[in-house]
Coordinates of C-alpha atoms in Angstrom, one line a residue:
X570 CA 0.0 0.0 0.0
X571 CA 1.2 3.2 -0.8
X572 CA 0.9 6.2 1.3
X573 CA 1.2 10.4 0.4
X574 CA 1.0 13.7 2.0
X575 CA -1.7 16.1 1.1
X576 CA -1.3 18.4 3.7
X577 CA 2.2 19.5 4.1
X578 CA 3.6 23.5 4.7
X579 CA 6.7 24.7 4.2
X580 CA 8.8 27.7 5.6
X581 CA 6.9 30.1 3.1
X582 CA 4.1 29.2 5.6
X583 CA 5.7 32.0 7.5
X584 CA 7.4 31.5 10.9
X585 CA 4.3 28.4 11.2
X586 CA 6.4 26.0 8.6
X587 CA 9.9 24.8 9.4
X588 CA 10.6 22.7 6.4
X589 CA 12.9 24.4 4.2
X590 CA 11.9 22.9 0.1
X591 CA 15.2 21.1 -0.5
X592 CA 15.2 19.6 2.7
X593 CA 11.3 18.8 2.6
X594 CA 11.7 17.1 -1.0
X595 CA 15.0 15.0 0.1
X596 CA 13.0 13.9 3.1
X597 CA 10.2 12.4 1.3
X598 CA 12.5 10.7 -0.8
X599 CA 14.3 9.1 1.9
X600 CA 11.3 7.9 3.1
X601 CA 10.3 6.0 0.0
X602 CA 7.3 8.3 -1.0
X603 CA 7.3 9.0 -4.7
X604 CA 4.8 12.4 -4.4
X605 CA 4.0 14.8 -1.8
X606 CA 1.9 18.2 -2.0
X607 CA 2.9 21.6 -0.9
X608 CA -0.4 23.5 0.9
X609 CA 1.1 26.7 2.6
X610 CA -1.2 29.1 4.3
X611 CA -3.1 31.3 1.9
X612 CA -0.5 31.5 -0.7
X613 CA 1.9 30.2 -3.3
X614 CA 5.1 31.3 -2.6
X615 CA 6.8 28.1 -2.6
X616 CA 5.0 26.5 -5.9
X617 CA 7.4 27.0 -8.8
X618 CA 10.6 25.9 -6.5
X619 CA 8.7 23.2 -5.2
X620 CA 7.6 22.3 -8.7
X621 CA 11.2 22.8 -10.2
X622 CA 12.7 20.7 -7.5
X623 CA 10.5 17.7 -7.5
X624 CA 10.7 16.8 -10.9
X625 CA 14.5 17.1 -10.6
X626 CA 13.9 14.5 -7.9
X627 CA 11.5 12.0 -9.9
X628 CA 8.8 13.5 -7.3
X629 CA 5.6 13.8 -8.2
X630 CA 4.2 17.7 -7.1
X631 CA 0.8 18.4 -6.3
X632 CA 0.6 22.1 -6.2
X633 CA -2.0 23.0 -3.3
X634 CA -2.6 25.6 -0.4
X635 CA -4.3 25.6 3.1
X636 CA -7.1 28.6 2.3
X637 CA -8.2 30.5 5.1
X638 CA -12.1 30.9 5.0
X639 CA -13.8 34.1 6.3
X640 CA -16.9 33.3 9.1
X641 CA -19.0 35.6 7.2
X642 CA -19.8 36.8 3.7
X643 CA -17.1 39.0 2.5
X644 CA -17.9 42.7 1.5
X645 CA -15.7 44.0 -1.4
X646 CA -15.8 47.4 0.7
X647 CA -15.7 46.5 4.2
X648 CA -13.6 42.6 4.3
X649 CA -12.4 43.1 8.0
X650 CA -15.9 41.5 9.3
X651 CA -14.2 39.4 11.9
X652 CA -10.7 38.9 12.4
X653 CA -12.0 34.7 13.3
X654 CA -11.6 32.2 10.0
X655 CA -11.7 28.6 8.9
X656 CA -9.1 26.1 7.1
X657 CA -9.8 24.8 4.0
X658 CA -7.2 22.7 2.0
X659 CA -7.9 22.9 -2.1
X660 CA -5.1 20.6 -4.6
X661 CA -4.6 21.5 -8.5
X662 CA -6.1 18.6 -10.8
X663 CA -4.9 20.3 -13.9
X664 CA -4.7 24.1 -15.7
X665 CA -8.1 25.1 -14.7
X666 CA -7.7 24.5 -11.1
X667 CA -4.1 26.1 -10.9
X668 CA -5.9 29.2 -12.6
X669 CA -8.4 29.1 -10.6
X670 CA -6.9 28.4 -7.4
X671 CA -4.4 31.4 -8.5
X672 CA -7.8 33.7 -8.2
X673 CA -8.8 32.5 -5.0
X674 CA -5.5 33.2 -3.4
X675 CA -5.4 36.9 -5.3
X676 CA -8.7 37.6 -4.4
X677 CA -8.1 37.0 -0.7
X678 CA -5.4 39.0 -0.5
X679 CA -6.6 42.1 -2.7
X680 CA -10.3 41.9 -1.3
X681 CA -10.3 39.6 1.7
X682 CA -7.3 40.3 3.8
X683 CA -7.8 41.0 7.3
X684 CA -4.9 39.9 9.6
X685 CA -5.1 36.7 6.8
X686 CA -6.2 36.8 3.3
X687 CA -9.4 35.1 3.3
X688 CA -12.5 33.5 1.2
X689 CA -15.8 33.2 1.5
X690 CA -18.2 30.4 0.2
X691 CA -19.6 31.9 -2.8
X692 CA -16.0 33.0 -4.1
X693 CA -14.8 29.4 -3.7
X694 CA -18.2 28.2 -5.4
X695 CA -17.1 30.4 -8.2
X696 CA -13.0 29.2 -8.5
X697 CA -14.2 25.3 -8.0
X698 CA -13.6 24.0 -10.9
X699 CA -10.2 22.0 -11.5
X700 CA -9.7 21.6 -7.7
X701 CA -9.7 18.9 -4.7
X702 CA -11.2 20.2 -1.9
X703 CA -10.4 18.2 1.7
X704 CA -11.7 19.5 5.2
X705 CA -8.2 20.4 6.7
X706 CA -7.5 20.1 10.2
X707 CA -9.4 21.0 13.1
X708 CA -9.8 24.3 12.4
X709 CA -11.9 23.7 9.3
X710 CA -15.5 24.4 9.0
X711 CA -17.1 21.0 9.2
X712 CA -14.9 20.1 12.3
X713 CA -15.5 23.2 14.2
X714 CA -19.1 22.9 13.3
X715 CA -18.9 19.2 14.7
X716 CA -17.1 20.4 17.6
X717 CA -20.0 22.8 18.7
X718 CA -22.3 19.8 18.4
X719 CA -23.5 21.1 15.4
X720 CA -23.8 17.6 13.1
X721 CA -26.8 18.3 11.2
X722 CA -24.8 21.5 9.9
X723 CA -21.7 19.5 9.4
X724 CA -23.8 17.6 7.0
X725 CA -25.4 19.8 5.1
X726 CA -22.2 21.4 4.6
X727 CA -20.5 18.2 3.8
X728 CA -23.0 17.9 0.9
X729 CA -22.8 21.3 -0.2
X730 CA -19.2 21.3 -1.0
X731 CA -19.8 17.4 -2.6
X732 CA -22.1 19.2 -4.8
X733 CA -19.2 22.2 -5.3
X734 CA -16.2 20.6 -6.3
X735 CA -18.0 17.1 -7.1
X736 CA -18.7 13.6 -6.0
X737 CA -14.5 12.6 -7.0
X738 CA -12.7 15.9 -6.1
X739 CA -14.3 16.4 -2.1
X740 CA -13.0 14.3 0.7
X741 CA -13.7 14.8 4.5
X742 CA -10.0 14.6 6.4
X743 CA -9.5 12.8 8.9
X744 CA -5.6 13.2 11.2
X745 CA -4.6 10.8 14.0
X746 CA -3.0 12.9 17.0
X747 CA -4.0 11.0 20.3
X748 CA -2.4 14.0 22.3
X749 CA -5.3 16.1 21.1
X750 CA -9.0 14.5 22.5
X751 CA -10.9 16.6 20.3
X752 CA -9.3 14.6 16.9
X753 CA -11.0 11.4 17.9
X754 CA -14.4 13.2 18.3
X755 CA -14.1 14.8 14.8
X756 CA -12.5 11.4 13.0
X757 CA -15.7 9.8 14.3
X758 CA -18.0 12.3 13.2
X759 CA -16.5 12.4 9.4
X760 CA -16.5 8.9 9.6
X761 CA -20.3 8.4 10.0
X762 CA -20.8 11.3 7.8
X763 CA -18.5 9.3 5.1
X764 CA -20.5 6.2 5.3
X765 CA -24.2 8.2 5.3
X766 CA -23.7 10.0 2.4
X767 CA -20.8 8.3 0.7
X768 CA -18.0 10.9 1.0
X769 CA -14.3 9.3 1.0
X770 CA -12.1 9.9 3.7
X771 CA -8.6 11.0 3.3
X772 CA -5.6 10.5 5.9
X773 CA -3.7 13.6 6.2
X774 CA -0.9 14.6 8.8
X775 CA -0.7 18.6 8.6
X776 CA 2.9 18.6 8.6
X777 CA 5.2 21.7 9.6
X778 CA 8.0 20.2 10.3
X779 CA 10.1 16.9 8.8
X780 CA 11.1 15.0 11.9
X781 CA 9.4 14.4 15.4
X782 CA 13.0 15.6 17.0
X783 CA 12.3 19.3 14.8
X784 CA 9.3 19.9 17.4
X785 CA 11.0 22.0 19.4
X786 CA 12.7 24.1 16.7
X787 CA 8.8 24.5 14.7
X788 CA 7.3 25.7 18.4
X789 CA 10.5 28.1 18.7
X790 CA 9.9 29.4 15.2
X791 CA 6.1 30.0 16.5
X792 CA 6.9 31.9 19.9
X793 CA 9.0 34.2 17.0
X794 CA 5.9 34.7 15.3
X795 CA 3.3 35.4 18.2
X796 CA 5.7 36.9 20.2
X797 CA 4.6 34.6 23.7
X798 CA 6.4 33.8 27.0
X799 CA 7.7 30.3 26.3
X800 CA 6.2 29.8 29.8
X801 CA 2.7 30.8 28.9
X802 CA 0.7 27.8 28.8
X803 CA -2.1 29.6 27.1
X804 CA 0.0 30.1 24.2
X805 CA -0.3 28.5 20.4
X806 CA 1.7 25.3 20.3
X807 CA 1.5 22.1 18.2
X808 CA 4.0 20.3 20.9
X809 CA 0.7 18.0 22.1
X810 CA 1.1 16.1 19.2
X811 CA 3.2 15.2 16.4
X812 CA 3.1 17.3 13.5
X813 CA 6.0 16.0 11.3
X814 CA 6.2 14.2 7.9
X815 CA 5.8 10.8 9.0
X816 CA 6.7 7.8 7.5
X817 CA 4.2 6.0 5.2
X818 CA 4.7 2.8 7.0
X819 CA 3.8 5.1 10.1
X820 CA 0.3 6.3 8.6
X821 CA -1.2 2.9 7.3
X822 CA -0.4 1.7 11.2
X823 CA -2.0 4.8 12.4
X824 CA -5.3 4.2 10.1
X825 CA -4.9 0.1 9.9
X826 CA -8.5 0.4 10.8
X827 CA -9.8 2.7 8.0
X828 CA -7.3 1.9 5.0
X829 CA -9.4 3.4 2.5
X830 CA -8.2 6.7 3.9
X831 CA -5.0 5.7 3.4
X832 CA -5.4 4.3 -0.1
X833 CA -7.7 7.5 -1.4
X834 CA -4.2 9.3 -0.9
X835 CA -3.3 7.6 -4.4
X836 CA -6.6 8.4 -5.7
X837 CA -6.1 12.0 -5.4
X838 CA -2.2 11.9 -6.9
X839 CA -3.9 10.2 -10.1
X840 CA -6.3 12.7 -10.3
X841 CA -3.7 15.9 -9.9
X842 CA -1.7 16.5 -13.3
X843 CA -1.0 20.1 -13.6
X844 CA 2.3 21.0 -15.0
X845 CA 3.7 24.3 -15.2
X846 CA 5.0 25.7 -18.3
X847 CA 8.2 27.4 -17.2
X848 CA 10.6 29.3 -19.4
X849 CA 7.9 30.9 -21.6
X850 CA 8.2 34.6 -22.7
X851 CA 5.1 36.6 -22.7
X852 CA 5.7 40.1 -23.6
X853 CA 2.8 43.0 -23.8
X854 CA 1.6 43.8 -27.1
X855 CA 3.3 47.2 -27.8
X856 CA 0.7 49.2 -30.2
X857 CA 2.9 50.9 -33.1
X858 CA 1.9 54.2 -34.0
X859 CA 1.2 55.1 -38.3
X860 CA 0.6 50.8 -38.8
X861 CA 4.4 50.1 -38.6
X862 CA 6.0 47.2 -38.2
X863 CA 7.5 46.6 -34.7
X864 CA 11.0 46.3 -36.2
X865 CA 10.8 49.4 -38.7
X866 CA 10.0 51.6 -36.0
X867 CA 12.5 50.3 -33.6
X868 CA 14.7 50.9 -36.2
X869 CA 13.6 54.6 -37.1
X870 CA 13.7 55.4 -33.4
X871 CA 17.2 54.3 -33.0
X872 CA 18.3 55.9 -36.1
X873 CA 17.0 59.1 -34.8
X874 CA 18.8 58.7 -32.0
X875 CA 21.9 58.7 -33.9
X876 CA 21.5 62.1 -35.5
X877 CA 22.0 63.0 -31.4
X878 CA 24.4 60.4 -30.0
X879 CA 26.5 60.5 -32.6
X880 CA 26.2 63.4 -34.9
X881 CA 29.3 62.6 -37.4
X882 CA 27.9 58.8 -38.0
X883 CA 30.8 56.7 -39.3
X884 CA 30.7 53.0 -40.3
X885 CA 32.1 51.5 -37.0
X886 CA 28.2 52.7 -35.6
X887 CA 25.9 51.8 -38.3
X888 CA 28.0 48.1 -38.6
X889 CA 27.3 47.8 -34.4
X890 CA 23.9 49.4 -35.0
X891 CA 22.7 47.1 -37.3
X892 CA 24.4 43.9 -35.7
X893 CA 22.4 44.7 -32.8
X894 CA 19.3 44.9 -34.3
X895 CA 19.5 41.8 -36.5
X896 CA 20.3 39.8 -32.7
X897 CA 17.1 41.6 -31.3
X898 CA 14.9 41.0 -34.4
X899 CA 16.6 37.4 -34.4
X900 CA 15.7 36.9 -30.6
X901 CA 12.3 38.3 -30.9
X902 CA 12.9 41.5 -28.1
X903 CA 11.6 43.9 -30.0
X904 CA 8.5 45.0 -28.1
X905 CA 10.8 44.8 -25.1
X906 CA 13.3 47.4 -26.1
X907 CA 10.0 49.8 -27.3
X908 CA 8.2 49.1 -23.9
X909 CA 11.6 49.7 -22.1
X910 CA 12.4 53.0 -23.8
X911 CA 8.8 54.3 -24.3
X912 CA 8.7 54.3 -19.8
X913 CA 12.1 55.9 -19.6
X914 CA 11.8 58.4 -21.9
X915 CA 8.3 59.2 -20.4
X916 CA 10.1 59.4 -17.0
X917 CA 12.6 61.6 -18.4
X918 CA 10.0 63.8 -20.2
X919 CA 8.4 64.5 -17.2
X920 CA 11.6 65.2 -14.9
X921 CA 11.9 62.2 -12.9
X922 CA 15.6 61.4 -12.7
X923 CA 16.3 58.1 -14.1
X924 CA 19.9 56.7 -13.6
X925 CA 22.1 56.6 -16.3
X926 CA 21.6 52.3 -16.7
X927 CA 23.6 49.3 -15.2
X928 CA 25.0 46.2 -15.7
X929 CA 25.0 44.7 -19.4
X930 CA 22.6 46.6 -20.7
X931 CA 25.8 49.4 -20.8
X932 CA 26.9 47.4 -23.8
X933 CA 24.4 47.9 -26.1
X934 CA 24.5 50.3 -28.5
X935 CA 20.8 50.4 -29.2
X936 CA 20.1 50.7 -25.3
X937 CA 22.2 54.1 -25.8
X938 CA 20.4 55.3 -28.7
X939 CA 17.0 55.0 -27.4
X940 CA 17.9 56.9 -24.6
X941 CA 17.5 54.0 -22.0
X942 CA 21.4 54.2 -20.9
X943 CA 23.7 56.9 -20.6
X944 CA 26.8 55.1 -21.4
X945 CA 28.6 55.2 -24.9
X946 CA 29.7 51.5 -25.6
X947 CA 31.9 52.2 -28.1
X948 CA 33.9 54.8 -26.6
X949 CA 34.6 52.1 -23.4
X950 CA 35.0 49.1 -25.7
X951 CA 31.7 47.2 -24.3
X952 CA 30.7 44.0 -25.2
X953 CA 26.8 43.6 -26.4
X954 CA 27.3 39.8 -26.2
X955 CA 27.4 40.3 -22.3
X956 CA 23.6 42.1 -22.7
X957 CA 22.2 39.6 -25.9
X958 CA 23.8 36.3 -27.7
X959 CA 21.5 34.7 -30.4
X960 CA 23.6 31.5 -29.3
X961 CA 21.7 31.3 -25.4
X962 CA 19.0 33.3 -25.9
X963 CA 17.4 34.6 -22.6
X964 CA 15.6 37.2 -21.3
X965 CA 17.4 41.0 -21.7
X966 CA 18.0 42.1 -18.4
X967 CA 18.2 46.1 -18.1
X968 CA 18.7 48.0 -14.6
X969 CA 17.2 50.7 -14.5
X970 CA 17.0 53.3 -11.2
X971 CA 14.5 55.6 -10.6
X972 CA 13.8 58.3 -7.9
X973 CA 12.8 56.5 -4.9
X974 CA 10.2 60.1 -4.5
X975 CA 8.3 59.7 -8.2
X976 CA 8.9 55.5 -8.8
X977 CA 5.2 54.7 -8.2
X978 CA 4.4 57.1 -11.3
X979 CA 6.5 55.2 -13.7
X980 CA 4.8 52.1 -12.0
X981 CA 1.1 53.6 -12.5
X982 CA 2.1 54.5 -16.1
X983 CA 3.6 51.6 -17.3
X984 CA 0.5 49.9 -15.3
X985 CA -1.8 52.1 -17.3
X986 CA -0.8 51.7 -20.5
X987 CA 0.0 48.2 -20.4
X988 CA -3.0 46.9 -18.5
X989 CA -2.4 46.4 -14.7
X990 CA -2.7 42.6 -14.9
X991 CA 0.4 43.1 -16.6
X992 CA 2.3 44.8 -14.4
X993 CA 3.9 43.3 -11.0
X994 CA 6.5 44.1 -8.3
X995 CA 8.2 41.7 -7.2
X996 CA 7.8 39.7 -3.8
X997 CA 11.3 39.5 -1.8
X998 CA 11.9 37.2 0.9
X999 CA 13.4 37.9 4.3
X1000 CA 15.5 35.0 5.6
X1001 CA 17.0 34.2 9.5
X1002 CA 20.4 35.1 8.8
X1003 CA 22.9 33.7 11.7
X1004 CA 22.9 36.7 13.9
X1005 CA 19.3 37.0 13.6
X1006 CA 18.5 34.1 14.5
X1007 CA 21.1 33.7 17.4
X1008 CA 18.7 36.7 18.5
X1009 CA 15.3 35.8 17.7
X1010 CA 15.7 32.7 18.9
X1011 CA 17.3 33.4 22.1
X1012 CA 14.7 35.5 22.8
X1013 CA 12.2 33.1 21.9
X1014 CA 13.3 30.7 25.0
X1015 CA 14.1 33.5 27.3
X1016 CA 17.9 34.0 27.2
X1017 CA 19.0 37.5 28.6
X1018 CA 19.6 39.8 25.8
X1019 CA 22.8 40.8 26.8
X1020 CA 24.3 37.4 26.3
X1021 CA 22.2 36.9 22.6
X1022 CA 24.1 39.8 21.7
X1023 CA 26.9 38.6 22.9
X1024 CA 27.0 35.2 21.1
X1025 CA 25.6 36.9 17.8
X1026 CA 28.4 39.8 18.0
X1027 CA 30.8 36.9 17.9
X1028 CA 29.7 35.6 14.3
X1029 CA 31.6 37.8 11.0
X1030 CA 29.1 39.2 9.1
X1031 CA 28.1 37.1 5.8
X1032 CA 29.1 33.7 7.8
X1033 CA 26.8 30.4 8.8
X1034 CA 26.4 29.7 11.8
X1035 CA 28.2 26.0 10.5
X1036 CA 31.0 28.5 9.2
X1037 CA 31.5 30.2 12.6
X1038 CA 31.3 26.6 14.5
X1039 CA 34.6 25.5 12.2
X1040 CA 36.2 28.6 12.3
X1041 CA 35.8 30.8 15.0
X1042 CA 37.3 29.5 17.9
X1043 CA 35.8 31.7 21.2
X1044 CA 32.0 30.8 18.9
X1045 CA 33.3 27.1 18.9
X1046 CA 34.4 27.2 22.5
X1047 CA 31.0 28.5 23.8
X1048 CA 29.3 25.8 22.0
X1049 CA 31.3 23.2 23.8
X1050 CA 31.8 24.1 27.0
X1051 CA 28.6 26.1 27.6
X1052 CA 25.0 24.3 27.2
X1053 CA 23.1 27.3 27.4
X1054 CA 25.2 28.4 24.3
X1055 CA 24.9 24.8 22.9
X1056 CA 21.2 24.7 22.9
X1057 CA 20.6 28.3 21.5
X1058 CA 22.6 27.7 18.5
X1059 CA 21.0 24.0 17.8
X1060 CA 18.1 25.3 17.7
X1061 CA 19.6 28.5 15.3
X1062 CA 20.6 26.6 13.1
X1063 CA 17.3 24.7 12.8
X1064 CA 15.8 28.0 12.0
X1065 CA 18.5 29.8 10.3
X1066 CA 17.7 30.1 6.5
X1067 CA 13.8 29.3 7.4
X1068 CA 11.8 32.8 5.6
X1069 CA 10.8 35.3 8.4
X1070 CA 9.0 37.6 6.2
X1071 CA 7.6 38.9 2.5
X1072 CA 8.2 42.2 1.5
X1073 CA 8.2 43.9 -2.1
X1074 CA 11.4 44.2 -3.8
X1075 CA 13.1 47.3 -5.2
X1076 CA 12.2 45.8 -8.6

């Protein structure tokens, strides 16, 4: 029998998920398992690495995410209702549902985000299609509304969602953690719901960590995020129970009784087939003015931007002029170079200081002539082949800098013209870097702040904490002859590298 995880975060389930991707997908392969599912909370951060890095592993990736459901019906105008919400875990069958489930996620953040980015029912009705929908954890709907003694409701729900996402692509969850009473009372409630109405059961851990020794560093990484008194016993923990990626061999024991949850698992791989189409270039539609080609113009502009550059001509420019163009035409850039130079020169029109280009782009000629870089390529012997070769053709990467005071007007224009569903900044991640986490985490399990400081001070900047261990000696003292020390930077290095927060790029 063959066992897989539906219901598994990673560290992009920020400071909640320990499990970094590599170390999550090398995992599930030591334990035999030849697919797993990646179902952070509320978004998709993780997806194309996890994607990427699965097939390179012969791992099968389900693309999924843990949604976050609000209480109440959400008002476009007014989402912060209630800052209360369910758990709701929805899988990617094929193109449809990866749109769709791409949607949902948007839509919670740009219309339901209060403290989480939430849904409500009749958004999810509307983004069903293409999707597996199972209960999630305790704090989904159907077990909270079991856990108020509410079964009749349960039901009726139960049904309604059947009906949603249809009679092959709903399953009611079921999780065996004995340290928690209130799993029993909800496994046995799904489980006569599952035989009155026919719904399958699935078996589902909710991992956030890999191994059951990791506990300790996954409920450190949570006193970071809620900012408790590791001595609070009121305070969110998963430490009552094991939350790891356990073993397949461990979840058929754990559900010997009920090994159609257990075999449904494969059910719901078979049925998830999505594959990404990665390395595809999709460039806005650039609307010629006078019913020109793209090329012609391109051309004319640059020409014109001779007469100006360089006003005595000569046949060393037209030869690296027209060499250029014949790689862009060649490449098919061309509507990247207008877009590119039609923003700058906007920017520039209306006296927003643009810097004068960086990097490659420097060694283009054409970049120069359309007024995109300041810097003549010929008079510093540049090479374009550093920017654009036919022979690896990639995406042209131009750095451009703008006022930090005017940016967003260059953003809203390009966003205007181009159509704002074309237009994105770029998400950023914030990782524990080894002093950081020597003082997060110290502070996490109470250490004086004086001697975090202390022990972080200690580490160069730019090293591991693995680095400092083998080559700092008072670092590498402390760890062996102190156990305070010895525990704090176990634990660090646990943590270190795990994503702390999202933020939007400069780009």
């Amino acid at each position: 029998m063959k066992f897989t995880h539906l219901h598994v975060h990673s560290h992009y389930s920020l400071l909640d998920g320990l499990s970094k991707i590599d170390e999550l997908l090398d995992y599930t392969k030591e334990l035999g398992m030849d697919s797993i599912a990646l179902t952070d909370h509320g978004v998709l951060y993780g997806a194309v690495e996890f994607y990427k890095k699965a097939k390179e592993r012969g791992i099968k990736p389900i693309i999924g995410c843990e949604m976050y459901q609000s209480y109440e019906k959400m008002e476009q105008k007014r989402p912060n209702i209630d800052n209360k919400r369910y758990h709701l875990i929805l899988l990617v069958k094929n193109e449809e549902g990866y749109r769709n489930l791409v949607k949902l996620v948007t839509k919670a953040h740009l219309d339901g985000f209060y403290y989480k980015p939430r849904i409500d029912e009749e958004l999810l009705e509307k983004h069903s299609k293409g999707l597996i929908c199972l209960t999630a954890c305790l704090a989904g709907k159907i077990p909270r509304l079991i856990l108020s003694k509410k079964i009749e409701e349960a039901e009726k729900l139960a049904l309604k969602y059947q009906k949603i996402f249809g009679s092959d692509s709903f399953y009611l969850e079921i999780q065996h953690h004995p340290g928690i009473p209130e799993q029993e009372t909800v496994n046995q409630a799904l489980i006569t719901i599952s035989k009155k109405y026919n719904i399958p059961l699935v078996a589902t851990n909710d991992c956030h960590y890999l191994r059951h020794e990791d506990a300790e560093a996954q409920d450190t990484l949570m006193l970071i995020n809620t900012g408790a008194k590791i001595e609070d016993a009121e305070r969110v923990t998963m430490k009552t129970d094991d939350f790891s990626l356990r073993s397949p061999e461990k979840m058929i024991e754990d559900f010997k009784n009920i090994p159609e949850a257990i075999e449904n698992t494969q059910k719901i791989v078979n049925l998830c087939n999505f594959e990404f189409k990665l390395g595809d270039i999709k460039l806005p539609y650039f609307k010629v003015p006078n019913d020109k080609s793209a090329y012609d113009y391109l051309r004319n502009l640059c020409y014109e931007g001779l007469k100006k550059r360089y006003p005595d001509g000569g046949k060393e420019v037209i030869k690296r002029l027209e060499y250029e163009l014949s790689v862009i035409k060649q490449t098919g850039f061309i509507s990247y170079f207008l877009i590119v130079q039609d923003f700058v020169n906007w920017a520039k029109k209306n006296r927003i200081v643009v810097g004068p280009g960086r990097g490659s782009a420097g060694g283009s000629i054409v970049s120069y002539l359309l007024n995109i870089t300041n810097i003549d390529p010929l008079k510093y012997d540049l090479l374009f082949e550093r920017f654009l070769n036919p022979e690896r053709i990639s995406m042209p990467d131009i750095d451009l800098d703008f006022t930090d005071r005017r940016r967003n007007e260059v953003i809203n224009y390009v966003a205007q013209k181009y159509g704002r569903s074309n237009v994105a900044q770029i998400i950023t991640f914030g990782t524990m870097a080894a002093r950081a986490v020597i003082r997060d985490v110290g502070r996490a399990i109470n250490y004086p702040y004086s001697y975090c400081d202390h022990m972080a001070k200690i580490i160069p900047t730019g090293f591991t904490l693995n680095q400092s261990l083998q080559k700092i000696s008072e670092f590498k003292e402390l760890y062996e002859s102190d156990e305070k020390a010895r525990r704090l930077i176990d634990l660090s290095k646990k943590l270190e590298g795990v994503v702390r927060h999202a933020s939007t790029h400069a780009c």
